[in-house]
Coordinates of C-alpha atoms and ligand atoms in Angstrom, one line a residue:
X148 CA 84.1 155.6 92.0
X149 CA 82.6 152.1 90.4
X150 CA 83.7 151.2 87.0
X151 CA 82.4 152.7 84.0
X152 CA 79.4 150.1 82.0
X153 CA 79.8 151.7 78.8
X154 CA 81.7 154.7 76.8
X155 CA 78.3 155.9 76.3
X156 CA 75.0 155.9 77.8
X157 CA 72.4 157.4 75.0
X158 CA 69.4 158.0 76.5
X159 CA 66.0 157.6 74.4
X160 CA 65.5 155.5 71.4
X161 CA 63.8 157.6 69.2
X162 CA 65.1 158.3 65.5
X163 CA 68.0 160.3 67.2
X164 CA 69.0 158.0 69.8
X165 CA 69.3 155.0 67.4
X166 CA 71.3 157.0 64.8
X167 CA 74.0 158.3 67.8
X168 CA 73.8 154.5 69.4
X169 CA 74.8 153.1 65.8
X170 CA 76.7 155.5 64.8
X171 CA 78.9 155.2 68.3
X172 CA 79.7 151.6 67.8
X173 CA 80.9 152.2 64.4
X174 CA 83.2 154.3 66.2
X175 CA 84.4 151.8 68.7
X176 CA 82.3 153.1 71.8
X177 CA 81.1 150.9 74.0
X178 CA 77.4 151.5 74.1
X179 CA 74.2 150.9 76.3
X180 CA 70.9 153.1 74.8
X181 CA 68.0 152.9 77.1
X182 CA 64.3 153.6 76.3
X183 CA 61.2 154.0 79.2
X184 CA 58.7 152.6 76.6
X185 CA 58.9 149.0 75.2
X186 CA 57.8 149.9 71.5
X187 CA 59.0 152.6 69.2
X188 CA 56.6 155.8 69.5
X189 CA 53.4 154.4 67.7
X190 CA 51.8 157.8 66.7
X191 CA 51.8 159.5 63.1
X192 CA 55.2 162.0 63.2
X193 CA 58.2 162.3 61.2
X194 CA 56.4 161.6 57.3
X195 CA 60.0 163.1 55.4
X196 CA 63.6 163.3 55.3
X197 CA 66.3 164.9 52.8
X198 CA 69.7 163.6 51.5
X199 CA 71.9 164.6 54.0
X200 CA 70.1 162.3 56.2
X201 CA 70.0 159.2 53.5
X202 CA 73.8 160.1 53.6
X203 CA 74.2 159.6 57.5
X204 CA 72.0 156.7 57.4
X205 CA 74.8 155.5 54.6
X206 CA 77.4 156.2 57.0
X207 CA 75.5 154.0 59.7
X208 CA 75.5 150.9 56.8
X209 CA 71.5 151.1 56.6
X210 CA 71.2 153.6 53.4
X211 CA 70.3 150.5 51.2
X212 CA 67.6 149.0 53.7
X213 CA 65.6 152.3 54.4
X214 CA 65.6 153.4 50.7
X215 CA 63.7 149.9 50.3
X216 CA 61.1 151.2 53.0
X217 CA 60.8 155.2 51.5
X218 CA 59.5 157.1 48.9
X219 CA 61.5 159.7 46.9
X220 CA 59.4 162.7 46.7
X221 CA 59.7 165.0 43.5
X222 CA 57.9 168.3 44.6
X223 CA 56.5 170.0 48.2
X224 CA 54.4 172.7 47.3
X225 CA 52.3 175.2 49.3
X226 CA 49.0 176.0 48.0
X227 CA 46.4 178.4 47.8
X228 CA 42.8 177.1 49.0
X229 CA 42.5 177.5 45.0
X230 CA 45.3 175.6 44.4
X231 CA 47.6 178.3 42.9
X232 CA 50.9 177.9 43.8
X233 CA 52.6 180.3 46.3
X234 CA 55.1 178.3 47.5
X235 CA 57.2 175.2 45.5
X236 CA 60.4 173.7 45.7
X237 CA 61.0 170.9 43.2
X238 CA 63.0 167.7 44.8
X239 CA 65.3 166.2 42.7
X240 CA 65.9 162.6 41.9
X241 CA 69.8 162.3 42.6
X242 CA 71.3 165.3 44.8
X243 CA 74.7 166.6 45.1
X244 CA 74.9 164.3 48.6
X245 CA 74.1 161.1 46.6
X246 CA 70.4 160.7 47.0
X247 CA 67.2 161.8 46.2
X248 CA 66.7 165.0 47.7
X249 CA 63.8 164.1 49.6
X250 CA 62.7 160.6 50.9
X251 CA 58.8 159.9 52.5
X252 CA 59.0 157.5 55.5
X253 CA 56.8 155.3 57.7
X254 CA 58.9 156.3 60.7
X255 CA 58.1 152.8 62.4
X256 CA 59.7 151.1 59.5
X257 CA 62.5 153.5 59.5
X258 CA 63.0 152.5 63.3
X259 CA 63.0 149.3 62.7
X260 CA 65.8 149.1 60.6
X261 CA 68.2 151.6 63.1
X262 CA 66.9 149.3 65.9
X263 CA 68.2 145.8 64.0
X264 CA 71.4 147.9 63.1
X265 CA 72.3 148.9 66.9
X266 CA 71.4 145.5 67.5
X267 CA 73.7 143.5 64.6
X268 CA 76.4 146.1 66.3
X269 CA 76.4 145.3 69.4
X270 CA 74.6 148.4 71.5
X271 CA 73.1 147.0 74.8
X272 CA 69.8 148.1 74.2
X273 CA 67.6 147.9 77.4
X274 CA 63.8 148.6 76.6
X275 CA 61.5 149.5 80.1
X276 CA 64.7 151.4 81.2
X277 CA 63.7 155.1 82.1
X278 CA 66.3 157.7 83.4
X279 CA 65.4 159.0 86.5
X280 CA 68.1 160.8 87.6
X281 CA 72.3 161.3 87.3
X282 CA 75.5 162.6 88.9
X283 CA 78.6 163.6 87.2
X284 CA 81.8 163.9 88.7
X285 CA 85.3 164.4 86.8
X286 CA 85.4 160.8 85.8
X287 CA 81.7 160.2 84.7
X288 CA 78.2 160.1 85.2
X289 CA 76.1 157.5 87.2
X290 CA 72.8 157.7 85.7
X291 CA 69.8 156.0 88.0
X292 CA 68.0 154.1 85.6
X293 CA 63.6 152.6 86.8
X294 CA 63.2 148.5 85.5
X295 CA 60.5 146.1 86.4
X296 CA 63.3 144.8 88.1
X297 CA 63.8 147.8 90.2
X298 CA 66.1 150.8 90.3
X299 CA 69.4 149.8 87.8
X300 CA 72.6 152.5 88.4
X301 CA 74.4 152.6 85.4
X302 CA 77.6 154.9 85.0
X303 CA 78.9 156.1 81.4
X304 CA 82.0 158.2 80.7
X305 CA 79.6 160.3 78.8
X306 CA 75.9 160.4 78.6
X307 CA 73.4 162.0 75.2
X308 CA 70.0 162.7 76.6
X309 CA 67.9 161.8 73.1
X310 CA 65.1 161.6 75.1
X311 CA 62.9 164.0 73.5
X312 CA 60.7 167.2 74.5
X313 CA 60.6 166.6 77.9
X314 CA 64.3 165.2 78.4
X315 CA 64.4 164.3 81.6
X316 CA 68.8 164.3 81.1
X317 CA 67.9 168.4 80.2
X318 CA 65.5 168.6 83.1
X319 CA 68.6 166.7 85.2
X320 CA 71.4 169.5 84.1
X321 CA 69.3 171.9 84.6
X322 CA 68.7 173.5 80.6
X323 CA 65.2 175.3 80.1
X324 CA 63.9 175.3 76.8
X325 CA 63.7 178.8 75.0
X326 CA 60.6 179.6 73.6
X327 CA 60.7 181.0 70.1
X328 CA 57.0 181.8 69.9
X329 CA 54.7 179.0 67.2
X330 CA 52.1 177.1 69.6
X331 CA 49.4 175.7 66.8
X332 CA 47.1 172.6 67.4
X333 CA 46.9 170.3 64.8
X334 CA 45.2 166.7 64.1
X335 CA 47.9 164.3 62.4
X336 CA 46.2 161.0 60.8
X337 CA 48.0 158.2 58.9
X338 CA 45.6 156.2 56.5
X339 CA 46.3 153.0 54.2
X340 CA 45.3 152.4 50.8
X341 CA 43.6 154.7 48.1
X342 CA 47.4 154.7 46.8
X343 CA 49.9 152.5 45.5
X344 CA 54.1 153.7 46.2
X345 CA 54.7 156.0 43.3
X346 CA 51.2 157.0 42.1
X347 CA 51.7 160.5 44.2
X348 CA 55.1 161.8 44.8
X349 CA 54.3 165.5 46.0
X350 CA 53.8 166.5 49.5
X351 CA 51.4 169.6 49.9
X352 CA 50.2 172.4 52.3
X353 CA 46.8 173.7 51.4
X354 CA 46.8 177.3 52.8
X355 CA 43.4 177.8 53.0
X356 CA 42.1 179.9 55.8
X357 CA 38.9 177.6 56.3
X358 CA 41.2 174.5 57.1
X359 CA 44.7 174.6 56.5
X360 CA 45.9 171.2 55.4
X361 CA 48.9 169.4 54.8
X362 CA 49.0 166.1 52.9
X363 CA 51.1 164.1 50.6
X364 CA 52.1 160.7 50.4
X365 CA 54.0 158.2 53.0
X366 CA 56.0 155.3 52.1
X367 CA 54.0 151.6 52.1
X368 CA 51.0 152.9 50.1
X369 CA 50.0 155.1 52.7
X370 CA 49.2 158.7 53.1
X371 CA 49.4 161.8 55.7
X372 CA 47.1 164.1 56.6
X373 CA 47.6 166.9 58.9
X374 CA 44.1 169.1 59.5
X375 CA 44.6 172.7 61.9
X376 CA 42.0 173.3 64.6
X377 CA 40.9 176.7 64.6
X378 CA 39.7 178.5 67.8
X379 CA 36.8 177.3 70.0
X380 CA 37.2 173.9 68.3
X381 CA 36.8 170.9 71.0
X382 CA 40.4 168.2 70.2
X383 CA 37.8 165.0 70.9
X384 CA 35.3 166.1 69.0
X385 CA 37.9 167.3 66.0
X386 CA 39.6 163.5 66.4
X387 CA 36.1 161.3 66.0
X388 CA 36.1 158.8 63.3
X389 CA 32.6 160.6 61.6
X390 CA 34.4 164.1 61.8
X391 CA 38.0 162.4 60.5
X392 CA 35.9 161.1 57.5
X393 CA 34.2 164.1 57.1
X394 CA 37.6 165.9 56.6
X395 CA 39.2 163.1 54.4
X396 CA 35.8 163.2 52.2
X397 CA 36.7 166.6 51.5
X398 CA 39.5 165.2 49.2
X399 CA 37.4 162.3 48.1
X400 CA 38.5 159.8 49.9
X401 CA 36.2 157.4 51.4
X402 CA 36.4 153.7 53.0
X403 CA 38.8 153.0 50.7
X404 CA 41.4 154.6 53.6
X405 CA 41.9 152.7 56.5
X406 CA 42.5 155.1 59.6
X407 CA 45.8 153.7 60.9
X408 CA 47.0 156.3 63.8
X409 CA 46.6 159.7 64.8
X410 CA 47.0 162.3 67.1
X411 CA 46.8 165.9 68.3
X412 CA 49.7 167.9 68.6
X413 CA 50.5 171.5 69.2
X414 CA 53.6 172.8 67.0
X415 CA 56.2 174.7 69.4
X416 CA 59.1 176.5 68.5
X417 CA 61.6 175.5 70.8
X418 CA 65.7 175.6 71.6
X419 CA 68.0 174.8 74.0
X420 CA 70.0 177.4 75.3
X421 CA 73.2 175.3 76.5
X422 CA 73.6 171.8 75.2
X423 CA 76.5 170.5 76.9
X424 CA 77.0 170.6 80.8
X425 CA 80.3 168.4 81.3
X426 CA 79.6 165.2 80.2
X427 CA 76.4 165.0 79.5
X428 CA 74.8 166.1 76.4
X429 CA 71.6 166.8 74.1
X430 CA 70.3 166.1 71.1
X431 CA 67.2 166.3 69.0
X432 CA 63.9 167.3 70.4
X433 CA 65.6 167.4 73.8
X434 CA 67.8 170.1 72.5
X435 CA 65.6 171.7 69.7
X436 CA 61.7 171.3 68.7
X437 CA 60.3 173.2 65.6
X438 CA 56.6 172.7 63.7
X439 CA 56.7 170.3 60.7
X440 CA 56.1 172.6 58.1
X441 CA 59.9 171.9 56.8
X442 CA 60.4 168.4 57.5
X443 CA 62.9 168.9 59.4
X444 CA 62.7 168.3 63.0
X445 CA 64.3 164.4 63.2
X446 CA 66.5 165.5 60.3
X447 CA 67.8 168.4 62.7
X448 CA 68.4 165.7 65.5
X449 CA 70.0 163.2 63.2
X450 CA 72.3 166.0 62.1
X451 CA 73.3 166.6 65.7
X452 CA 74.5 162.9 66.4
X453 CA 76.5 162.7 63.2
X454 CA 78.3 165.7 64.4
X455 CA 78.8 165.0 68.1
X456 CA 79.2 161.1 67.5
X457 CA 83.1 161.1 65.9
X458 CA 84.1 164.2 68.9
X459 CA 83.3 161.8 71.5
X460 CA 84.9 159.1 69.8
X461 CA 88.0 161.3 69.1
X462 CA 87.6 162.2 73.5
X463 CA 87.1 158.9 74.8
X464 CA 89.5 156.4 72.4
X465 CA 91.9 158.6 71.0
X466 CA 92.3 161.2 74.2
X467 CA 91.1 164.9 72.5
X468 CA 90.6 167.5 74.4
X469 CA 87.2 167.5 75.7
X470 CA 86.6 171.0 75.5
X471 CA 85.9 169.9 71.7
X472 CA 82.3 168.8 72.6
X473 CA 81.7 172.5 72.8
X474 CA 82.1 173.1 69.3
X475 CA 79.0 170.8 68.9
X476 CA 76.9 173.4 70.1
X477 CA 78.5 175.9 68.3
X478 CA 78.4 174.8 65.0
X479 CA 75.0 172.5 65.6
X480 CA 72.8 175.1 67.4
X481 CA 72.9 178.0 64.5
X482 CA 72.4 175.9 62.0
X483 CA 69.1 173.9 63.8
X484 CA 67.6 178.2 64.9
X485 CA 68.1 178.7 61.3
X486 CA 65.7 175.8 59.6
X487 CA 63.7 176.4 62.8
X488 CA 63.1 179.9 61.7
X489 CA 62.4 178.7 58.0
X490 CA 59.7 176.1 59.5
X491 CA 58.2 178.6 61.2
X492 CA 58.0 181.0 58.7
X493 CA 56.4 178.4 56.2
X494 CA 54.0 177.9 59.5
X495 CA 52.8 181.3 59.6
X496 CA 51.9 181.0 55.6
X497 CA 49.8 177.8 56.1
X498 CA 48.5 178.9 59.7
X499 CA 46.6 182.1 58.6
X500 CA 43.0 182.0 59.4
X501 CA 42.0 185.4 58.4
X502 CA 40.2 185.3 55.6
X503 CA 41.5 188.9 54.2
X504 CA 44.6 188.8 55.8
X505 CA 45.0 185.4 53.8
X506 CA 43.9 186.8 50.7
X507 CA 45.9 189.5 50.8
X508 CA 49.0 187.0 51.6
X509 CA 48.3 184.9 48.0
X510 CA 48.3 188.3 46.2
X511 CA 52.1 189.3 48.2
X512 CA 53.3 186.0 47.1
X513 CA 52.0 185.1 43.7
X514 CA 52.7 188.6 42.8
X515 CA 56.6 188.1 44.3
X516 CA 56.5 184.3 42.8
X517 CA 56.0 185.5 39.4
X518 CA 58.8 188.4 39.4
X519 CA 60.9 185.3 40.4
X520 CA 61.2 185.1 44.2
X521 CA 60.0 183.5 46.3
X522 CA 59.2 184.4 50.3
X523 CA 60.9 181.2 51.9
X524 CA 63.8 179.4 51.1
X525 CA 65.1 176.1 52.3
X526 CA 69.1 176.7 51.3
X527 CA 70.3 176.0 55.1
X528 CA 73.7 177.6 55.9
X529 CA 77.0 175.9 56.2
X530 CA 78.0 175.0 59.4
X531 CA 80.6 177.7 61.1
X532 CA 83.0 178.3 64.2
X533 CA 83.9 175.1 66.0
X534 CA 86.2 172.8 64.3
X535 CA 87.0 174.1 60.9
X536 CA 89.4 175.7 59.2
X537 CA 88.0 179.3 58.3
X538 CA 89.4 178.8 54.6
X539 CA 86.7 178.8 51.6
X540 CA 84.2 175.9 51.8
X541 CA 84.9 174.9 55.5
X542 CA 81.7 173.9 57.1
X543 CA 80.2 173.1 53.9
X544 CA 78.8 169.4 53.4
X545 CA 81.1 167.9 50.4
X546 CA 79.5 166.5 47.6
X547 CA 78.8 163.0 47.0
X548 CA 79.4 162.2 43.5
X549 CA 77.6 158.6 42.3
X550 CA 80.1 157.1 39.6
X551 CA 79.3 154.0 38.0
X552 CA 77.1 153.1 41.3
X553 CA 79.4 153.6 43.6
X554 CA 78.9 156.7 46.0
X555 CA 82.0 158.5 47.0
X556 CA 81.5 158.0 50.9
X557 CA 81.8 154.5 50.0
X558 CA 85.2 154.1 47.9
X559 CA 86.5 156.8 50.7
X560 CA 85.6 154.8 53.4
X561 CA 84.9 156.4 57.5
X562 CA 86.6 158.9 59.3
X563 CA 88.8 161.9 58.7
X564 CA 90.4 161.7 55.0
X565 CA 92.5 164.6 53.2
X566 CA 91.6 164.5 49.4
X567 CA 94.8 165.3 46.6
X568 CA 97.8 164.2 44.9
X569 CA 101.6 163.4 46.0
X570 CA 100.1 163.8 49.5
X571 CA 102.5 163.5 52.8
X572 CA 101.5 161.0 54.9
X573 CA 98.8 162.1 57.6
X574 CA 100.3 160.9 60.8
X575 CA 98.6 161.5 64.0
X576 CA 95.1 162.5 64.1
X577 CA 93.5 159.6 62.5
X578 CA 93.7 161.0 59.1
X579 CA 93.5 158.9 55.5
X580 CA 95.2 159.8 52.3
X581 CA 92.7 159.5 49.3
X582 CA 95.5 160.0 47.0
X583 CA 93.5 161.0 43.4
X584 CA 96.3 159.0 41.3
X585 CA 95.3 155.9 43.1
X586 CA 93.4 153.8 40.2
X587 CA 90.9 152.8 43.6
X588 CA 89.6 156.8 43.2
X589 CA 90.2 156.9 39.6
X590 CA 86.9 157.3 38.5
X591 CA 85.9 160.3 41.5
X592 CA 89.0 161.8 39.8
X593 CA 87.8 164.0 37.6
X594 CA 84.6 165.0 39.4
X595 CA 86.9 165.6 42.5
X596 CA 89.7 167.8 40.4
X597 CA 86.9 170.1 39.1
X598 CA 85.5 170.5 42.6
X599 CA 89.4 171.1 43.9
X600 CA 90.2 173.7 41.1
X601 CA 86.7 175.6 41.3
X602 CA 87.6 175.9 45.2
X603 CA 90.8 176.9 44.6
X604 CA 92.8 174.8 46.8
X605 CA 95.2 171.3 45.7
X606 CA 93.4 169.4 48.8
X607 CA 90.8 169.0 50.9
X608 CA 90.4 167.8 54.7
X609 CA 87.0 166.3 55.2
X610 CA 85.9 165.6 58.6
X611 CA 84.0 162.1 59.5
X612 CA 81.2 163.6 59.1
X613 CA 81.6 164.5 55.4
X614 CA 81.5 168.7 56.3
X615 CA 84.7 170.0 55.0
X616 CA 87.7 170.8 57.5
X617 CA 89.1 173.0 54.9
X618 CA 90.8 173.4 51.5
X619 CA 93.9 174.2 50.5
X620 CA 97.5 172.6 50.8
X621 CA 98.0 169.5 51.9
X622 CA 100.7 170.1 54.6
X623 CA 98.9 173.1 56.1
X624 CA 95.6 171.3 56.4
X625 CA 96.9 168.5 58.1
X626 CA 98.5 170.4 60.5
X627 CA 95.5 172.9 61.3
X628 CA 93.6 169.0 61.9
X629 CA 95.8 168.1 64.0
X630 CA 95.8 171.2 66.0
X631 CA 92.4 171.2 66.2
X632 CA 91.4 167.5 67.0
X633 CA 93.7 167.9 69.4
X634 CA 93.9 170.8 71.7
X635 CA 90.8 173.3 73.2
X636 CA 89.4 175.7 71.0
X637 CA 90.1 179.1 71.2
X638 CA 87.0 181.0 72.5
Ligands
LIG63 C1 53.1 165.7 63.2 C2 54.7 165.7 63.2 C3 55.2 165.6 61.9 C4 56.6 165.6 61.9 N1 57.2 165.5 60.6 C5 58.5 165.5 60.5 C6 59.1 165.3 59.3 O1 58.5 165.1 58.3 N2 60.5 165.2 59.2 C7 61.3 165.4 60.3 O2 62.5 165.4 60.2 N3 60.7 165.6 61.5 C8 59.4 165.6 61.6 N4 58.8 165.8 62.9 C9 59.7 165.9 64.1 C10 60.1 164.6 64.5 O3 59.1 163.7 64.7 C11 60.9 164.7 65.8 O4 61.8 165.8 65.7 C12 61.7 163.5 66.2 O5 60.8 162.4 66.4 C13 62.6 163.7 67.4 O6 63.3 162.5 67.6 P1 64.1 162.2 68.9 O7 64.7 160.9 68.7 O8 64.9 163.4 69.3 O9 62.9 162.2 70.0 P2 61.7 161.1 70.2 O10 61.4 160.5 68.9 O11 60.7 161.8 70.9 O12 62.4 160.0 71.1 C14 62.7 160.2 72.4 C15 62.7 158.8 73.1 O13 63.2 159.0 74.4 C16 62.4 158.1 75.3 N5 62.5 158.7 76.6 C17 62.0 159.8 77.1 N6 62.3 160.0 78.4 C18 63.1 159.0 78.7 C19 63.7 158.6 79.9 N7 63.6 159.4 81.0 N8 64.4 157.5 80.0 C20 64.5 156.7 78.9 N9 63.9 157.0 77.7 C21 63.2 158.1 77.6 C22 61.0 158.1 74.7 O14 60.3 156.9 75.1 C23 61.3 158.1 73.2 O15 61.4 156.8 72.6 C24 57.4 165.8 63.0 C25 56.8 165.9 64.3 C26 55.4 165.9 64.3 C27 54.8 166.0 65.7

């Protein structure tokens, strides 16, 4: 069999693709990332995204350049068509991961940061370049790749189909989508001016059964509006410029808003139900697809590369086991059917087009919201199974305390560290010592004691990816990494 081109073949340049394509340089893979279209996607989608995924972005080295191009939100709320409040979940400034809890985007300004990053690191990035088909054999995978200039094989030790909702790398392994039952049609529209960055910090859902809205502000002194079509209603006729004013006038907006993009989508509930087969893999909407209500459908995919990214480093450069790409499913797929079932439930609030049935829904949940509860919440689990190591905390994402302006990830550095004092040295298994006496830590000492002595353990193990390994003593941890990164998980 012909040479290998790269580590990695990543397939689809969307948000997902460019985050895994970065993210594998920075782990010493060798890289190509192809894309069918020449352009980012130039419709109105992803308008939000929350800390953990500033905190990849920070681990990709492009935290400083998309905060420049966001918005840091300060409240999502769902209302009534009244505008009571049956839904709100405050967004603080500075989260426990380092950031603001939630950041608006302009998605193409987003992309083009990842794309200049992948480019300052080297990924061959090859634009025009659609999979059309691939073979794997024990060695690799020979992917047939369509340019101008004709049929291109490529062949990658590994390949991540980021291609989207209708992967053609899950069409090629044969993976069928499960259907977990939200199909809604909505008109999405992007419009500049009216607003300066700042002026409107709070993203909404109007629940109101005669139009259910969503709207709130994007980065770049624009704004997003999302308008539901109800039954019988004709998509053309819904997506004219008079009728698209007629809906924006609504909310007195007039010519002051420049239409800049939209589009019709319907809202799916979707999941994967196998996302490895040998060496090829899935992420994002290929693997996953869930209606926007949470915000959370890129920041699922961006998830998934952070935690399959340093597993096929460990594979391919440092010779782990590869039955260790299986825990990505395993600790990834929960967690994504989890926030997919909170985005649909917040669907089924803001879809409701029965006027009594919607009536009856404010009562439910004004009534509940004043007793103190409220029907949907957006505390995601940890992350479980797979590689951790089943003491207290493991699978939880570690904080990320901001001392004097620096960020812990930063003072810490990449990969694999074991946090404590008087620790033995890591050995194998691509470990670092972040040894607290160390006047470089000092000031994450005492934030990083307290968190040590509430958890009850003298160290902790963080993975690359920031989740914790486990907590406890230092020699035992390091031994259950080793183990671990190692050697095939136990079924
Ligand atoms: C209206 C709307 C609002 C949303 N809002 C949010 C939000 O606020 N927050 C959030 O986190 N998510 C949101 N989402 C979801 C988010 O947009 C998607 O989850 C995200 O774009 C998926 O990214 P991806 O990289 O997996 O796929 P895509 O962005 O779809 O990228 C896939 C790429 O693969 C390429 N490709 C496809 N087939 C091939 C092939 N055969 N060969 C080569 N290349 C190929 C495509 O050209 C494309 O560039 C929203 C979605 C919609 C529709």
């Amino acid at each position: 069999m012909s040479a290998h081109n790269c580590d990695l073949l990543v397939v689809g340049l969307g948000p997902v693709g460019e985050v895994m394509a970065a993210l594998a340089r920075l782990q010493g893979l060798s890289v190509i990332a192809i894309d069918k279209a020449l352009e980012p996607y130039p419709l109105p989608r992803a308008a939000i995204f929350d800390q953990e995924i500033m905190r990849i972005f920070q681990m990709a080295g492009v935290a400083d350049q998309i905060e420049a191009v966001s918005l840091a939100l300060n409240n999502y709320q769902f209302l009534t068509a009244r505008h009571e409040v049956l839904l709100d979940f405050p967004i603080a400034d500075e989260g426990r991961l380092g950031w603001a809890e939630t950041y608006a985007m302009h998605q193409p300004s987003v992309e083009a940061v990842l794309r200049a990053r992948c480019a300052e690191l080297g990924v061959d990035m090859r634009l025009g370049a659609a999979m059309t088909g691939m073979i794997q054999d024990e060695d690799g995978v020979s992917a047939t790749v369509d340019t101008a200039d004709g049929p291109t094989p490529i062949r990658a030790r590994y390949v991540v189909g980021c291609d989207g909702a209708w992967s053609a790398v899950r069409a090629a392994v044969g993976i069928n989508l499960e259907d977990l039952g939200f199909d809604e049609p909505w008109l999405v529209i992007d419009t500049v001016g009216g607003v300066s960055d700042g002026q409107l910090r709070v993203a909404r859902q109007i629940c109101d059964p005669q139009r259910p809205t969503t709207h709130g502000p994007l980065a770049g002194g624009r704004l997003r509006w999302e308008f539901m079509l109800k039954p019988g209603e004709d998509p053309v006729a819904f997506a004219a410029e008079d009728n698209v004013r007629k809906l924006l006038a609504v909310w007195g907006y007039g010519d002051e808003l420049t239409i800049e993009r939209q589009a019709i989508y319907r809202f799916h509930a979707l999941i994967a139900p196998q996302w490895r087969v040998g060496r090829v893999l899935i992420a994002g909407d290929a693997a996953h697809q869930m209606p926007p209500f949470a915000g959370q459908g890129m920041c699922s995919g961006i998830r998934d590369a952070a935690n399959l990214v340093w597993k096929l480093g460990a594979v391919i450069r440092h010779g782990s086991d590869p039955a260790i790409l299986d825990s990505y499913q395993e600790e990834r797929a929960p967690h994504a059917r989890a926030i997919i079932d909170t985005a649909v439930a917040m669907g089924r609030v803001v879809c409701m087009l029965d006027e009594a049935a919607a009536a009856q829904r404010d009562a439910g949940m004004i009534a509940r919201k004043a007793a103190g509860a409220q029907d949907v919440t957006t505390a995601y689990p940890d992350l479980s199974g797979g590689m951790f190591s089943g003491t207290a905390h493991a699978g939880a994402l570690f904080p990320q305390p901001r001392i004097d302006g620096i960020r812990l990830d930063d003072a810490i550095g990449e990969g694999a560290v074991l946090i404590g004092r008087n620790l033995p040295a890591p050995g194998p298994g691509h470990v670092r010592a972040v040894d607290l006496d160390h006047p470089r830590f000092a000031r994450f000492a005492p934030a990083l004691d307290a968190w040590l002595a509430e958890a009850g353990g003298a160290a902790v193990l963080l993975r690359p990816d920031r989740h914790v390994f486990g907590v406890g003593g230092a020699a035992a941890l390091l031994e259950g990494w080793h183990t671990i990164i190692r050697t095939k998980i136990a079924a």
